Amino acid sequence: MAEEVKLFKTWSSRFSLRVVWAFKIKGIDYESIDEDLSNKSDLLLHYNPVYKKVPVLVHNGNPISESTVILEYIDDTWKQNPLLPEDPVERARQRFWAKFNEENLLPTIWAIFTTEGKDLEEAMAAWVENLKFVEEELKGKKLFGGEKLGVADLVFGWLANLIGIFEEVSGLKIVDERYPLLLTWMQVFSELPVIKETWPPHDKMITKYQALYEKYHPAK
Amino acid sequence: MEGEVVLLDFWPSMFGMRTRIALAEKQIKYEYREEDLRNKSALLLQMNPVHKKIPVLIHNGKPICESLIQVQYIDEVWNDRAPLLPPNPYQRATARFWADFVDKKIYDLGAKVWRTKGEEQEAAKKELIECLKLLEGQLGDNPYFGGKDFGFVDVALVPFYCWFYTYEKFGSFSIEAECPKLIAWAKRCMQKESVAKSLADQEKIYDFVLHLKKALGIE
């Protein structure tokens, strides 16, 4: 049965990578379409007219946008190796932490990367508050999903790669020894067979984020 | 299946209203507890230590936070009646996408409309109408966002209807003039008991915001 599974992504998008991981976990074959976000394809704009962003999954002609929506769609459609457990309390818990990452962690890390002086101090203070909760949540757990990899792990996944890159580029210490459980999780997550070789090329990432950092911190 | 259900809420919250609607749709008996947000209860702080916000749904002593997560939880636990998400995965994804769109846009834009003036307010009004028009387009000729049945996106959006009067008065504009189909949809939803008894009175919301603006020192 010929099935159309197309993923519009970019080489560096942490959001697209979540979908790549989900496909790997479930053993799903897909066609990858790499976009140049400075020159978006007509197809991408057609499939995601609201946000015009990646990732977009097209399954048998049906487009789905927003990575967390895509992850749940994948779990609803392909039942092997579930990303969310059966228990509604556990499902709600992982969804809560996925939302926390999107609405709290991601904006704060961006503020840390792009600001200076007092704004940076405030961003760091917010980050510390956020990490306290994340560290607490990992108590007694191997992964955010509990015993098994779950949606929450895939959503937090960017930390395992990007924190190192941001620290290298900015010279800031962003996740330090106050967060042993999170540091352990970052290592464990990175070592998982499905995650291991999926990170974008390190040198390319450093170049990209170095340029971005310099844009926000012009030499005086 | 029922167990003990408690909802920590605040009467004007459009987020709390979503959960109230879901509970009413499923005909679940629960205890409603009004929170004073200037003096949050120990229970609220214990049950939602991360955000310290309402609504918090407490089922058999376990807290569920974030309104759309609560609505999905209610739909999953009480899955034998009044389904809010359809069984088809693509339709579910579409519903999640648009509910998420409502979450990303409507609250913040609406708040800008009643909080600000001049250019900032005009920009917020313009963008709010654009977003509502997009939603209106998504509705199409269906009675509900869920198609022929009231569903997840309807629950996510309809609570804002009781806030439209406030947006309109402070923004000096008419949402109905710009989005007549959307208002027709809202009125249709209000015919449902679950919605009518969950939404707050629009004039009471307006009074609440008037007092809030004074308290916050916003002219």
GROMACS .gro file of C-alpha atoms in nm:
model
  439
    1MET     CA    1   0.000   0.000   0.000
    2ALA     CA    2   0.168   0.318  -0.118
    3GLU     CA    3   0.145   0.576   0.153
    4GLU     CA    4   0.249   0.937   0.120
    5VAL     CA    5   0.443   1.051   0.426
    6LYS     CA    6   0.626   1.377   0.362
    7LEU     CA    7   0.806   1.588   0.619
    8PHE     CA    8   0.889   1.950   0.542
    9LYS     CA    9   1.180   2.043   0.768
   10THR     CA   10   1.511   2.226   0.785
   11TRP     CA   11   1.854   2.085   0.868
   12SER     CA   12   1.869   2.264   1.204
   13SER     CA   13   1.508   2.296   1.322
   14ARG     CA   14   1.469   2.154   1.673
   15PHE     CA   15   1.096   2.131   1.610
   16SER     CA   16   1.139   1.924   1.293
   17LEU     CA   17   1.379   1.693   1.477
   18ARG     CA   18   1.099   1.593   1.717
   19VAL     CA   19   0.906   1.452   1.422
   20VAL     CA   20   1.216   1.276   1.285
   21TRP     CA   21   1.256   1.108   1.626
   22ALA     CA   22   0.891   1.003   1.635
   23PHE     CA   23   0.925   0.842   1.291
   24LYS     CA   24   1.242   0.660   1.401
   25ILE     CA   25   1.080   0.535   1.720
   26LYS     CA   26   0.786   0.396   1.525
   27GLY     CA   27   0.991   0.275   1.228
   28ILE     CA   28   0.801   0.485   0.975
   29ASP     CA   29   0.944   0.559   0.631
   30TYR     CA   30   0.905   0.913   0.510
   31GLU     CA   31   1.022   1.154   0.244
   32SER     CA   32   1.220   1.447   0.378
   33ILE     CA   33   1.188   1.788   0.212
   34ASP     CA   34   1.446   2.036   0.336
   35GLU     CA   35   1.334   2.396   0.318
   36ASP     CA   36   1.532   2.715   0.289
   37LEU     CA   37   1.340   2.944   0.523
   38SER     CA   38   1.469   3.254   0.345
   39ASN     CA   39   1.305   3.120   0.028
   40LYS     CA   40   1.006   2.910   0.129
   41SER     CA   41   0.865   2.672  -0.126
   42ASP     CA   42   0.515   2.724  -0.267
   43LEU     CA   43   0.424   2.383  -0.133
   44LEU     CA   44   0.518   2.477   0.224
   45LEU     CA   45   0.314   2.798   0.202
   46HIS     CA   46   0.024   2.599   0.059
   47TYR     CA   47   0.037   2.334   0.335
   48ASN     CA   48   0.092   2.577   0.623
   49PRO     CA   49  -0.071   2.906   0.528
   50VAL     CA   50  -0.135   3.010   0.889
   51TYR     CA   51   0.222   3.003   1.023
   52LYS     CA   52   0.432   2.931   0.709
   53LYS     CA   53   0.674   2.732   0.927
   54VAL     CA   54   0.835   2.391   0.953
   55PRO     CA   55   0.776   2.116   1.042
   56VAL     CA   56   0.477   2.020   0.829
   57LEU     CA   57   0.374   1.659   0.790
   58VAL     CA   58   0.175   1.565   0.481
   59HIS     CA   59   0.011   1.225   0.514
   60ASN     CA   60  -0.178   1.105   0.208
   61GLY     CA   61  -0.238   1.463   0.102
   62ASN     CA   62  -0.346   1.586   0.447
   63PRO     CA   63  -0.119   1.854   0.596
   64ILE     CA   64  -0.057   1.878   0.971
   65SER     CA   65   0.135   2.171   1.127
   66GLU     CA   66   0.276   2.248   1.473
   67SER     CA   67   0.520   1.990   1.605
   68THR     CA   68   0.324   1.893   1.918
   69VAL     CA   69   0.007   1.847   1.709
   70ILE     CA   70   0.210   1.637   1.464
   71LEU     CA   71   0.348   1.418   1.746
   72GLU     CA   72  -0.003   1.342   1.873
   73TYR     CA   73  -0.122   1.274   1.516
   74ILE     CA   74   0.163   1.028   1.464
   75ASP     CA   75   0.075   0.855   1.791
   76ASP     CA   76  -0.296   0.840   1.695
   77THR     CA   77  -0.218   0.701   1.349
   78TRP     CA   78   0.070   0.457   1.400
   79LYS     CA   79   0.002   0.254   1.714
   80GLN     CA   80   0.338   0.077   1.760
   81ASN     CA   81   0.577   0.207   2.029
   82PRO     CA   82   0.334   0.462   2.175
   83LEU     CA   83   0.464   0.808   2.263
   84LEU     CA   84   0.191   0.859   2.521
   85PRO     CA   85   0.072   0.600   2.773
   86GLU     CA   86  -0.291   0.486   2.816
   87ASP     CA   87  -0.339   0.647   3.158
   88PRO     CA   88  -0.516   0.987   3.121
   89VAL     CA   89  -0.332   1.132   3.426
   90GLU     CA   90   0.004   1.045   3.271
   91ARG     CA   91  -0.103   1.181   2.933
   92ALA     CA   92  -0.205   1.508   3.098
   93ARG     CA   93   0.127   1.520   3.285
   94GLN     CA   94   0.336   1.486   2.967
   95ARG     CA   95   0.118   1.738   2.782
   96PHE     CA   96   0.162   1.982   3.071
   97TRP     CA   97   0.542   1.959   3.055
   98ALA     CA   98   0.543   1.981   2.676
   99LYS     CA   99   0.346   2.308   2.710
  100PHE     CA  100   0.583   2.427   2.983
  101ASN     CA  101   0.875   2.377   2.748
  102GLU     CA  102   0.706   2.569   2.465
  103GLU     CA  103   0.571   2.859   2.672
  104ASN     CA  104   0.833   2.892   2.945
  105LEU     CA  105   1.169   2.730   2.858
  106LEU     CA  106   1.193   2.823   2.491
  107PRO     CA  107   1.113   3.196   2.524
  108THR     CA  108   1.349   3.221   2.823
  109ILE     CA  109   1.641   3.051   2.648
  110TRP     CA  110   1.589   3.284   2.353
  111ALA     CA  111   1.600   3.584   2.586
  112ILE     CA  112   1.923   3.449   2.741
  113PHE     CA  113   2.076   3.411   2.396
  114THR     CA  114   1.971   3.747   2.257
  115THR     CA  115   1.988   3.997   2.547
  116GLU     CA  116   2.246   4.171   2.761
  117GLY     CA  117   2.275   4.358   3.088
  118LYS     CA  118   1.962   4.383   3.299
  119ASP     CA  119   1.746   4.196   3.044
  120LEU     CA  120   1.992   3.906   3.053
  121GLU     CA  121   1.988   3.906   3.434
  122GLU     CA  122   1.609   3.886   3.434
  123ALA     CA  123   1.611   3.610   3.173
  124MET     CA  124   1.864   3.410   3.377
  125ALA     CA  125   1.655   3.451   3.691
  126ALA     CA  126   1.345   3.324   3.506
  127TRP     CA  127   1.552   3.036   3.364
  128VAL     CA  128   1.668   2.932   3.713
  129GLU     CA  129   1.307   2.933   3.834
  130ASN     CA  130   1.204   2.720   3.536
  131LEU     CA  131   1.487   2.469   3.580
  132LYS     CA  132   1.400   2.421   3.947
  133PHE     CA  133   1.061   2.287   3.842
  134VAL     CA  134   1.208   2.072   3.565
  135GLU     CA  135   1.462   1.920   3.805
  136GLU     CA  136   1.184   1.847   4.054
  137GLU     CA  137   0.979   1.676   3.783
  138LEU     CA  138   1.267   1.438   3.701
  139LYS     CA  139   1.283   1.305   4.059
  140GLY     CA  140   1.228   0.931   4.063
  141LYS     CA  141   1.216   0.915   3.684
  142LYS     CA  142   1.453   0.783   3.425
  143LEU     CA  143   1.299   0.999   3.152
  144PHE     CA  144   1.029   1.268   3.135
  145GLY     CA  145   0.805   0.991   3.001
  146GLY     CA  146   0.878   0.785   3.314
  147GLU     CA  147   1.029   0.447   3.230
  148LYS     CA  148   0.983   0.492   2.857
  149LEU     CA  149   1.058   0.770   2.610
  150GLY     CA  150   0.752   0.989   2.568
  151VAL     CA  151   0.624   1.303   2.400
  152ALA     CA  152   0.765   1.515   2.684
  153ASP     CA  153   1.117   1.379   2.618
  154LEU     CA  154   1.090   1.457   2.247
  155VAL     CA  155   0.973   1.811   2.324
  156PHE     CA  156   1.254   1.869   2.580
  157GLY     CA  157   1.502   1.699   2.345
  158TRP     CA  158   1.651   2.023   2.210
  159LEU     CA  159   1.815   2.081   2.551
  160ALA     CA  160   2.043   1.782   2.506
  161ASN     CA  161   2.208   1.941   2.202
  162LEU     CA  162   2.143   2.315   2.195
  163ILE     CA  163   2.247   2.398   2.551
  164GLY     CA  164   2.602   2.284   2.474
  165ILE     CA  165   2.604   2.490   2.155
  166PHE     CA  166   2.464   2.802   2.324
  167GLU     CA  167   2.718   2.769   2.606
  168GLU     CA  168   3.004   2.733   2.359
  169VAL     CA  169   2.893   3.034   2.154
  170SER     CA  170   2.795   3.269   2.439
  171GLY     CA  171   3.046   3.168   2.705
  172LEU     CA  172   2.757   3.150   2.954
  173LYS     CA  173   2.692   2.851   3.181
  174ILE     CA  174   2.328   2.776   3.120
  175VAL     CA  175   2.268   2.435   3.284
  176ASP     CA  176   2.509   2.390   3.573
  177GLU     CA  177   2.571   2.140   3.853
  178ARG     CA  178   2.265   2.262   4.043
  179TYR     CA  179   2.064   2.042   3.806
  180PRO     CA  180   2.218   1.694   3.826
  181LEU     CA  181   1.900   1.512   3.720
  182LEU     CA  182   1.859   1.731   3.413
  183LEU     CA  183   2.226   1.693   3.319
  184THR     CA  184   2.191   1.314   3.352
  185TRP     CA  185   1.876   1.317   3.142
  186MET     CA  186   2.052   1.520   2.870
  187GLN     CA  187   2.323   1.254   2.853
  188VAL     CA  188   2.088   0.954   2.872
  189PHE     CA  189   1.863   1.104   2.605
  190SER     CA  190   2.153   1.173   2.368
  191GLU     CA  191   2.280   0.816   2.405
  192LEU     CA  192   1.949   0.651   2.313
  193PRO     CA  193   1.982   0.455   1.986
  194VAL     CA  194   1.696   0.646   1.819
  195ILE     CA  195   1.846   0.984   1.913
  196LYS     CA  196   2.218   0.913   1.888
  197GLU     CA  197   2.306   1.008   1.534
  198THR     CA  198   2.027   1.249   1.458
  199TRP     CA  199   2.178   1.577   1.575
  200PRO     CA  200   2.254   1.831   1.303
  201PRO     CA  201   2.627   1.867   1.222
  202HIS     CA  202   2.802   2.032   1.517
  203ASP     CA  203   3.029   2.261   1.316
  204LYS     CA  204   2.741   2.386   1.106
  205MET     CA  205   2.540   2.458   1.421
  206ILE     CA  206   2.827   2.650   1.582
  207THR     CA  207   2.867   2.860   1.267
  208LYS     CA  208   2.496   2.931   1.251
  209TYR     CA  209   2.455   3.025   1.617
  210GLN     CA  210   2.780   3.218   1.628
  211ALA     CA  211   2.651   3.439   1.349
  212LEU     CA  212   2.317   3.479   1.524
  213TYR     CA  213   2.483   3.562   1.856
  214GLU     CA  214   2.697   3.828   1.691
  215LYS     CA  215   2.388   3.977   1.533
  216TYR     CA  216   2.234   4.028   1.877
  217HIS     CA  217   2.560   4.125   2.046
  218PRO     CA  218   2.737   4.352   1.797
  219ALA     CA  219   3.097   4.430   1.890
  220LYS     CA  220   3.118   4.776   2.034
  221MET     CA  221  -1.539   0.641   3.717
  222GLU     CA  222  -1.665   0.965   3.869
  223GLY     CA  223  -1.474   0.986   4.197
  224GLU     CA  224  -1.428   1.325   4.351
  225VAL     CA  225  -1.401   1.620   4.112
  226VAL     CA  226  -1.307   1.970   4.227
  227LEU     CA  227  -1.252   2.275   4.006
  228LEU     CA  228  -1.049   2.569   4.136
  229ASP     CA  229  -1.159   2.859   3.922
  230PHE     CA  230  -1.224   3.233   3.892
  231TRP     CA  231  -1.562   3.336   3.752
  232PRO     CA  232  -1.446   3.568   3.464
  233SER     CA  233  -1.174   3.331   3.339
  234MET     CA  234  -1.237   3.217   2.984
  235PHE     CA  235  -0.998   2.930   3.058
  236GLY     CA  236  -1.203   2.814   3.357
  237MET     CA  237  -1.513   2.838   3.138
  238ARG     CA  238  -1.367   2.582   2.898
  239THR     CA  239  -1.338   2.326   3.177
  240ARG     CA  240  -1.683   2.412   3.311
  241ILE     CA  241  -1.830   2.351   2.965
  242ALA     CA  242  -1.650   2.016   2.928
  243LEU     CA  243  -1.769   1.901   3.272
  244ALA     CA  244  -2.124   2.009   3.190
  245GLU     CA  245  -2.119   1.839   2.848
  246LYS     CA  246  -2.027   1.513   3.021
  247GLN     CA  247  -2.275   1.580   3.304
  248ILE     CA  248  -2.010   1.535   3.569
  249LYS     CA  249  -2.093   1.642   3.925
  250TYR     CA  250  -1.816   1.851   4.072
  251GLU     CA  251  -1.739   2.101   4.344
  252TYR     CA  252  -1.671   2.452   4.212
  253ARG     CA  253  -1.439   2.658   4.432
  254GLU     CA  254  -1.398   3.028   4.361
  255GLU     CA  255  -1.042   3.154   4.409
  256ASP     CA  256  -0.949   3.506   4.511
  257LEU     CA  257  -0.647   3.564   4.287
  258ARG     CA  258  -0.509   3.832   4.518
  259ASN     CA  259  -0.515   3.577   4.800
  260LYS     CA  260  -0.461   3.235   4.647
  261SER     CA  261  -0.560   2.935   4.855
  262ALA     CA  262  -0.302   2.694   4.994
  263LEU     CA  263  -0.473   2.423   4.789
  264LEU     CA  264  -0.422   2.616   4.462
  265LEU     CA  265  -0.055   2.674   4.538
  266GLN     CA  266  -0.012   2.309   4.630
  267MET     CA  267  -0.197   2.175   4.325
  268ASN     CA  268  -0.039   2.412   4.070
  269PRO     CA  269   0.302   2.503   4.212
  270VAL     CA  270   0.451   2.572   3.869
  271HIS     CA  271   0.209   2.837   3.743
  272LYS     CA  272  -0.006   2.907   4.053
  273LYS     CA  273  -0.298   2.973   3.816
  274ILE     CA  274  -0.656   2.868   3.772
  275PRO     CA  275  -0.829   2.663   3.650
  276VAL     CA  276  -0.705   2.354   3.832
  277LEU     CA  277  -0.904   2.035   3.798
  278ILE     CA  278  -0.859   1.796   4.089
  279HIS     CA  279  -0.978   1.441   4.023
  280ASN     CA  280  -0.947   1.194   4.312
  281GLY     CA  281  -0.688   1.422   4.469
  282LYS     CA  282  -0.472   1.449   4.153
  283PRO     CA  283  -0.433   1.790   3.987
  284ILE     CA  284  -0.463   1.849   3.614
  285CYS     CA  285  -0.349   2.196   3.503
  286GLU     CA  286  -0.399   2.400   3.184
  287SER     CA  287  -0.752   2.429   3.045
  288LEU     CA  288  -0.712   2.249   2.710
  289ILE     CA  289  -0.523   1.969   2.882
  290GLN     CA  290  -0.812   1.946   3.131
  291VAL     CA  291  -1.067   1.929   2.847
  292GLN     CA  292  -0.872   1.645   2.682
  293TYR     CA  293  -0.840   1.467   3.017
  294ILE     CA  294  -1.215   1.493   3.075
  295ASP     CA  295  -1.279   1.362   2.723
  296GLU     CA  296  -1.045   1.065   2.781
  297VAL     CA  297  -1.172   0.965   3.127
  298TRP     CA  298  -1.543   1.009   3.053
  299ASN     CA  299  -1.517   0.858   2.708
  300ASP     CA  300  -1.862   0.701   2.708
  301ARG     CA  301  -2.059   1.020   2.640
  302ALA     CA  302  -2.060   1.350   2.448
  303PRO     CA  303  -1.721   1.312   2.275
  304LEU     CA  304  -1.534   1.641   2.233
  305LEU     CA  305  -1.260   1.512   2.003
  306PRO     CA  306  -1.360   1.302   1.698
  307PRO     CA  307  -1.220   0.949   1.647
  308ASN     CA  308  -1.049   1.026   1.314
  309PRO     CA  309  -0.678   1.118   1.369
  310TYR     CA  310  -0.669   1.388   1.101
  311GLN     CA  311  -0.982   1.556   1.235
  312ARG     CA  312  -0.830   1.537   1.585
  313ALA     CA  313  -0.511   1.702   1.459
  314THR     CA  314  -0.712   1.977   1.289
  315ALA     CA  315  -0.905   2.038   1.612
  316ARG     CA  316  -0.584   2.049   1.818
  317PHE     CA  317  -0.426   2.288   1.569
  318TRP     CA  318  -0.713   2.539   1.583
  319ALA     CA  319  -0.756   2.515   1.961
  320ASP     CA  320  -0.382   2.586   1.987
  321PHE     CA  321  -0.427   2.882   1.749
  322VAL     CA  322  -0.697   3.024   1.979
  323ASP     CA  323  -0.457   2.981   2.271
  324LYS     CA  324  -0.170   3.152   2.093
  325LYS     CA  325  -0.364   3.454   1.971
  326ILE     CA  326  -0.699   3.549   2.116
  327TYR     CA  327  -0.628   3.609   2.485
  328ASP     CA  328  -0.323   3.831   2.435
  329LEU     CA  329  -0.480   4.032   2.153
  330GLY     CA  330  -0.803   4.079   2.347
  331ALA     CA  331  -0.607   4.193   2.653
  332LYS     CA  332  -0.421   4.448   2.442
  333VAL     CA  333  -0.753   4.582   2.315
  334TRP     CA  334  -0.885   4.660   2.664
  335ARG     CA  335  -0.552   4.756   2.822
  336THR     CA  336  -0.403   4.992   2.566
  337LYS     CA  337  -0.487   5.297   2.359
  338GLY     CA  338  -0.385   5.467   2.037
  339GLU     CA  339  -0.164   5.286   1.786
  340GLU     CA  340  -0.104   4.984   2.005
  341GLN     CA  341  -0.477   4.932   2.052
  342GLU     CA  342  -0.548   4.982   1.681
  343ALA     CA  343  -0.286   4.724   1.587
  344ALA     CA  344  -0.432   4.476   1.837
  345LYS     CA  345  -0.787   4.532   1.708
  346LYS     CA  346  -0.676   4.477   1.351
  347GLU     CA  347  -0.492   4.156   1.434
  348LEU     CA  348  -0.776   4.028   1.654
  349ILE     CA  349  -1.025   4.071   1.369
  350GLU     CA  350  -0.784   3.899   1.128
  351CYS     CA  351  -0.757   3.601   1.365
  352LEU     CA  352  -1.134   3.585   1.418
  353LYS     CA  353  -1.186   3.598   1.040
  354LEU     CA  354  -0.944   3.310   0.996
  355LEU     CA  355  -1.143   3.111   1.251
  356GLU     CA  356  -1.466   3.210   1.078
  357GLY     CA  357  -1.320   3.074   0.754
  358GLN     CA  358  -1.235   2.749   0.928
  359LEU     CA  359  -1.595   2.719   1.050
  360GLY     CA  360  -1.723   2.748   0.693
  361ASP     CA  361  -2.087   2.646   0.662
  362ASN     CA  362  -2.073   2.402   0.954
  363PRO     CA  363  -2.289   2.466   1.259
  364TYR     CA  364  -1.986   2.402   1.484
  365PHE     CA  365  -1.608   2.381   1.452
  366GLY     CA  366  -1.656   2.014   1.531
  367GLY     CA  367  -1.868   1.984   1.216
  368LYS     CA  368  -2.225   1.892   1.287
  369ASP     CA  369  -2.134   1.834   1.652
  370PHE     CA  370  -2.008   2.070   1.921
  371GLY     CA  371  -1.644   1.985   1.989
  372PHE     CA  372  -1.297   2.072   2.110
  373VAL     CA  373  -1.244   2.395   1.916
  374ASP     CA  374  -1.593   2.517   2.006
  375VAL     CA  375  -1.507   2.463   2.375
  376ALA     CA  376  -1.173   2.641   2.330
  377LEU     CA  377  -1.317   2.950   2.163
  378VAL     CA  378  -1.672   3.011   2.285
  379PRO     CA  379  -1.575   3.144   2.633
  380PHE     CA  380  -1.421   3.447   2.461
  381TYR     CA  381  -1.771   3.536   2.339
  382CYS     CA  382  -1.866   3.680   2.680
  383TRP     CA  383  -1.552   3.895   2.662
  384PHE     CA  384  -1.632   4.036   2.315
  385TYR     CA  385  -1.860   4.303   2.466
  386THR     CA  386  -1.566   4.428   2.677
  387TYR     CA  387  -1.329   4.428   2.378
  388GLU     CA  388  -1.588   4.614   2.170
  389LYS     CA  389  -1.661   4.879   2.430
  390PHE     CA  390  -1.297   4.958   2.502
  391GLY     CA  391  -1.197   4.927   2.138
  392SER     CA  392  -1.497   5.109   1.991
  393PHE     CA  393  -1.567   4.852   1.725
  394SER     CA  394  -1.814   4.578   1.645
  395ILE     CA  395  -1.697   4.220   1.612
  396GLU     CA  396  -2.037   4.120   1.470
  397ALA     CA  397  -2.000   4.371   1.186
  398GLU     CA  398  -1.668   4.212   1.089
  399CYS     CA  399  -1.746   3.847   1.168
  400PRO     CA  400  -2.122   3.789   1.149
  401LYS     CA  401  -2.091   3.413   1.095
  402LEU     CA  402  -1.873   3.378   1.402
  403ILE     CA  403  -2.127   3.564   1.618
  404ALA     CA  404  -2.404   3.348   1.475
  405TRP     CA  405  -2.196   3.044   1.575
  406ALA     CA  406  -2.148   3.184   1.928
  407LYS     CA  407  -2.521   3.244   1.969
  408ARG     CA  408  -2.585   2.891   1.848
  409CYS     CA  409  -2.346   2.759   2.114
  410MET     CA  410  -2.523   2.968   2.378
  411GLN     CA  411  -2.838   2.767   2.303
  412LYS     CA  412  -2.660   2.472   2.466
  413GLU     CA  413  -2.715   2.450   2.839
  414SER     CA  414  -2.351   2.352   2.902
  415VAL     CA  415  -2.234   2.676   2.742
  416ALA     CA  416  -2.507   2.910   2.873
  417LYS     CA  417  -2.449   2.808   3.232
  418SER     CA  418  -2.067   2.817   3.204
  419LEU     CA  419  -2.011   3.158   3.048
  420ALA     CA  420  -2.021   3.469   3.264
  421ASP     CA  421  -2.255   3.759   3.198
  422GLN     CA  422  -2.090   3.997   2.950
  423GLU     CA  423  -2.189   4.312   3.141
  424LYS     CA  424  -2.045   4.169   3.463
  425ILE     CA  425  -1.718   4.103   3.274
  426TYR     CA  426  -1.715   4.463   3.154
  427ASP     CA  427  -1.767   4.592   3.511
  428PHE     CA  428  -1.494   4.359   3.633
  429VAL     CA  429  -1.250   4.496   3.375
  430LEU     CA  430  -1.346   4.857   3.456
  431HIS     CA  431  -1.259   4.795   3.820
  432LEU     CA  432  -0.946   4.602   3.725
  433LYS     CA  433  -0.819   4.890   3.510
  434LYS     CA  434  -0.870   5.132   3.800
  435ALA     CA  435  -0.694   4.896   4.040
  436LEU     CA  436  -0.402   4.857   3.797
  437GLY     CA  437  -0.388   5.231   3.738
  438ILE     CA  438  -0.459   5.197   3.365
  439GLU     CA  439  -0.654   5.488   3.221
   0.00000   0.00000   0.00000
